[in-house]
Amino acid sequence: MLRFLVLTSLAAIVLTGPDSRPKFLEDIGARVVGGDVASSNSWPWQVSLQYLSDSNFEHTCGGTLIRRGWVMTAAHCVDTSRTWRVVLGDHDIYCFEGKEQYKGVSRVYIHPSWDKNNLAAGWDIALLRLSSDATLNTYVQLANLPPTGQILPNNNFCYITGWGRTQTGGQMSALLKQAYLPTVDYQTCSSSLWWGSTVKTSMVCAGGSINSGCQGDSGGPLNCYVNGQWVVHGVTSFVSSSGCNTNRKPTVFTRVSAYISWMNGVSI
C-alpha cells in the first residue's frame, strides 16, 4: 500500500479552480498524510533549505546538491530577500546527528524569466551558490542530472523526497520521507480533463491518481530511476488546491532537462 507526503513550504503554489491561475498559499492543509520514512541518508543529494527567523534557522524548502558548491531549488522558494542557509547530509531536521554540513548561501540565481505573478508560465527554478564547497562522503553526494531535453516515458518509476507535514495542521516531519510518484506523460497531463494548458512542455507531472503519492517540500527533487541509476528529473513546483493526491491533478515539477544549458551557464 502506497503512502503519501504533503507539501509544506513558505510559498507553496496551488491552483484554486479549473480556470484559475496558480497562486501562493503557505499551507494547503494536509488532506493526504503519512509517507514512508526514508533510510538515513539514502538520498544524499537532498538538502534542507532554511531561512533566518529571529535568531534561529527554519526549514522552508527542499533542494538538490548538483555541484559541490551549488544547490538547485525552486524560484518561488527564494524570490524574497532572506538570509539563507543549506543543510547537507541531514535526516532529522530537529536533531544534530553529526553527519550534517551547514553552508551559507552567498548568492541566489533565479531564472531570469521567472515571474511570480505568472506562475503557470513556468521557469520555476533557481541556483544557490554556497559560501563554501560541500565535502562529498557517504552522506553527501552529487545528484545525477538528465541530459538536455530528455523526456521520461509515462509511468516511469520515481520518488519524491522531503520533510512534509504528517497531518493537517501538524508539525513538519522530523525525518526525511519519501513517496512513490510515477510520471504522467505531457500528452495526458496537459489534456482538458487533467491540468490542461496550465502544464507546459518545460514541466513534468507525476502522481495524480488514488494510488499516487504527494510531495514533500517545494524545491526538492523528483528522483527517477533511469538506466540503472537515480536521476533528478524534477524540481517540485505546484499542486492543486483540491489536495496533493487529487485525481487527474498530478504534482507538477520544473523539468530539469529543459534547464541544463542555463544551469551550466550560471554555475561554470
PDB file of N, CA and C in Angstrom, residues 78-111:
ATOM      1  N   VAL A  78      12.822  31.131  -3.179  1.00  0.00           N
ATOM      2  CA  VAL A  78      13.896  32.076  -2.839  1.00  0.00           C
ATOM      3  C   VAL A  78      13.717  33.439  -3.492  1.00  0.00           C
ATOM      4  N   ASP A  79      12.490  33.774  -3.924  1.00  0.00           N
ATOM      5  CA  ASP A  79      12.314  35.058  -4.600  1.00  0.00           C
ATOM      6  C   ASP A  79      11.948  36.199  -3.646  1.00  0.00           C
ATOM      7  N   THR A  80      12.180  35.979  -2.360  1.00  0.00           N
ATOM      8  CA  THR A  80      12.130  37.050  -1.375  1.00  0.00           C
ATOM      9  C   THR A  80      13.510  37.182  -0.741  1.00  0.00           C
ATOM     10  N   SER A  81      13.815  38.358  -0.249  1.00  0.00           N
ATOM     11  CA  SER A  81      15.140  38.613   0.320  1.00  0.00           C
ATOM     12  C   SER A  81      15.211  38.095   1.752  1.00  0.00           C
ATOM     13  N   ARG A  82      16.028  37.088   1.971  1.00  0.00           N
ATOM     14  CA  ARG A  82      16.211  36.496   3.297  1.00  0.00           C
ATOM     15  C   ARG A  82      17.664  36.070   3.467  1.00  0.00           C
ATOM     16  N   THR A  83      18.010  35.767   4.683  1.00  0.00           N
ATOM     17  CA  THR A  83      19.297  35.134   4.956  1.00  0.00           C
ATOM     18  C   THR A  83      19.083  33.633   4.896  1.00  0.00           C
ATOM     19  N   TRP A  84      19.741  32.996   3.933  1.00  0.00           N
ATOM     20  CA  TRP A  84      19.530  31.574   3.682  1.00  0.00           C
ATOM     21  C   TRP A  84      20.717  30.743   4.155  1.00  0.00           C
ATOM     22  N   ARG A  85      20.432  29.495   4.442  1.00  0.00           N
ATOM     23  CA  ARG A  85      21.494  28.503   4.574  1.00  0.00           C
ATOM     24  C   ARG A  85      20.970  27.166   4.065  1.00  0.00           C
ATOM     25  N   VAL A  86      21.911  26.285   3.750  1.00  0.00           N
ATOM     26  CA  VAL A  86      21.588  24.951   3.268  1.00  0.00           C
ATOM     27  C   VAL A  86      22.197  23.941   4.234  1.00  0.00           C
ATOM     28  N   VAL A  87      21.434  22.907   4.555  1.00  0.00           N
ATOM     29  CA  VAL A  87      21.945  21.821   5.390  1.00  0.00           C
ATOM     30  C   VAL A  87      22.062  20.576   4.516  1.00  0.00           C
ATOM     31  N   LEU A  88      23.279  20.057   4.418  1.00  0.00           N
ATOM     32  CA  LEU A  88      23.569  18.854   3.647  1.00  0.00           C
ATOM     33  C   LEU A  88      23.692  17.665   4.594  1.00  0.00           C
ATOM     34  N   GLY A  89      23.397  16.488   4.094  1.00  0.00           N
ATOM     35  CA  GLY A  89      23.579  15.276   4.892  1.00  0.00           C
ATOM     36  C   GLY A  89      22.603  15.153   6.046  1.00  0.00           C
ATOM     37  N   ASP A  90      21.470  15.840   5.956  1.00  0.00           N
ATOM     38  CA  ASP A  90      20.515  15.840   7.061  1.00  0.00           C
ATOM     39  C   ASP A  90      19.528  14.697   6.925  1.00  0.00           C
ATOM     40  N   HIS A  91      19.009  14.247   8.046  1.00  0.00           N
ATOM     41  CA  HIS A  91      17.926  13.262   8.067  1.00  0.00           C
ATOM     42  C   HIS A  91      16.846  13.706   9.051  1.00  0.00           C
ATOM     43  N   ASP A  92      17.245  13.971  10.284  1.00  0.00           N
ATOM     44  CA  ASP A  92      16.349  14.519  11.291  1.00  0.00           C
ATOM     45  C   ASP A  92      16.627  16.016  11.397  1.00  0.00           C
ATOM     46  N   ILE A  93      15.691  16.836  10.901  1.00  0.00           N
ATOM     47  CA  ILE A  93      15.964  18.278  10.842  1.00  0.00           C
ATOM     48  C   ILE A  93      15.897  18.949  12.211  1.00  0.00           C
ATOM     49  N   TYR A  94      15.447  18.228  13.218  1.00  0.00           N
ATOM     50  CA  TYR A  94      15.362  18.805  14.556  1.00  0.00           C
ATOM     51  C   TYR A  94      16.447  18.287  15.492  1.00  0.00           C
ATOM     52  N   CYS A  95      17.324  17.448  14.967  1.00  0.00           N
ATOM     53  CA  CYS A  95      18.333  16.825  15.828  1.00  0.00           C
ATOM     54  C   CYS A  95      19.674  16.802  15.101  1.00  0.00           C
ATOM     55  N   PHE A  96      20.728  17.250  15.772  1.00  0.00           N
ATOM     56  CA  PHE A  96      22.067  17.179  15.188  1.00  0.00           C
ATOM     57  C   PHE A  96      22.587  15.754  15.324  1.00  0.00           C
ATOM     58  N   GLU A  97      22.901  15.136  14.205  1.00  0.00           N
ATOM     59  CA  GLU A  97      23.322  13.728  14.200  1.00  0.00           C
ATOM     60  C   GLU A  97      24.803  13.545  13.876  1.00  0.00           C
ATOM     61  N   GLY A  98      25.490  14.642  13.595  1.00  0.00           N
ATOM     62  CA  GLY A  98      26.928  14.566  13.354  1.00  0.00           C
ATOM     63  C   GLY A  98      27.325  14.359  11.910  1.00  0.00           C
ATOM     64  N   LYS A  99      26.357  14.219  11.019  1.00  0.00           N
ATOM     65  CA  LYS A  99      26.645  13.997   9.603  1.00  0.00           C
ATOM     66  C   LYS A  99      26.399  15.256   8.766  1.00  0.00           C
ATOM     67  N   GLU A 100      25.771  16.259   9.374  1.00  0.00           N
ATOM     68  CA  GLU A 100      25.326  17.438   8.656  1.00  0.00           C
ATOM     69  C   GLU A 100      26.484  18.376   8.292  1.00  0.00           C
ATOM     70  N   GLN A 101      26.313  19.051   7.185  1.00  0.00           N
ATOM     71  CA  GLN A 101      27.192  20.156   6.795  1.00  0.00           C
ATOM     72  C   GLN A 101      26.311  21.391   6.605  1.00  0.00           C
ATOM     73  N   TYR A 102      26.686  22.484   7.261  1.00  0.00           N
ATOM     74  CA  TYR A 102      25.909  23.714   7.210  1.00  0.00           C
ATOM     75  C   TYR A 102      26.637  24.711   6.316  1.00  0.00           C
ATOM     76  N   LYS A 103      25.937  25.196   5.299  1.00  0.00           N
ATOM     77  CA  LYS A 103      26.557  26.098   4.331  1.00  0.00           C
ATOM     78  C   LYS A 103      25.708  27.356   4.163  1.00  0.00           C
ATOM     79  N   GLY A 104      26.356  28.491   4.242  1.00  0.00           N
ATOM     80  CA  GLY A 104      25.667  29.725   3.904  1.00  0.00           C
ATOM     81  C   GLY A 104      25.454  29.816   2.401  1.00  0.00           C
ATOM     82  N   VAL A 105      24.573  30.718   2.015  1.00  0.00           N
ATOM     83  CA  VAL A 105      24.296  30.962   0.596  1.00  0.00           C
ATOM     84  C   VAL A 105      24.844  32.338   0.246  1.00  0.00           C
ATOM     85  N   SER A 106      25.847  32.359  -0.638  1.00  0.00           N
ATOM     86  CA  SER A 106      26.491  33.630  -0.974  1.00  0.00           C
ATOM     87  C   SER A 106      25.751  34.386  -2.078  1.00  0.00           C
ATOM     88  N   ARG A 107      25.002  33.642  -2.915  1.00  0.00           N
ATOM     89  CA  ARG A 107      24.261  34.316  -3.975  1.00  0.00           C
ATOM     90  C   ARG A 107      23.135  33.416  -4.478  1.00  0.00           C
ATOM     91  N   VAL A 108      22.024  34.055  -4.828  1.00  0.00           N
ATOM     92  CA  VAL A 108      20.867  33.352  -5.377  1.00  0.00           C
ATOM     93  C   VAL A 108      20.705  33.743  -6.844  1.00  0.00           C
ATOM     94  N   TYR A 109      20.619  32.741  -7.718  1.00  0.00           N
ATOM     95  CA  TYR A 109      20.408  32.966  -9.149  1.00  0.00           C
ATOM     96  C   TYR A 109      19.030  32.428  -9.516  1.00  0.00           C
ATOM     97  N   ILE A 110      18.071  33.320  -9.674  1.00  0.00           N
ATOM     98  CA  ILE A 110      16.727  32.936 -10.111  1.00  0.00           C
ATOM     99  C   ILE A 110      16.665  33.025 -11.634  1.00  0.00           C
ATOM    100  N   HIS A 111      16.006  32.065 -12.261  1.00  0.00           N
ATOM    101  CA  HIS A 111      15.925  32.115 -13.723  1.00  0.00           C
ATOM    102  C   HIS A 111      15.359  33.463 -14.151  1.00  0.00           C
TER     103      HIS A 111
END
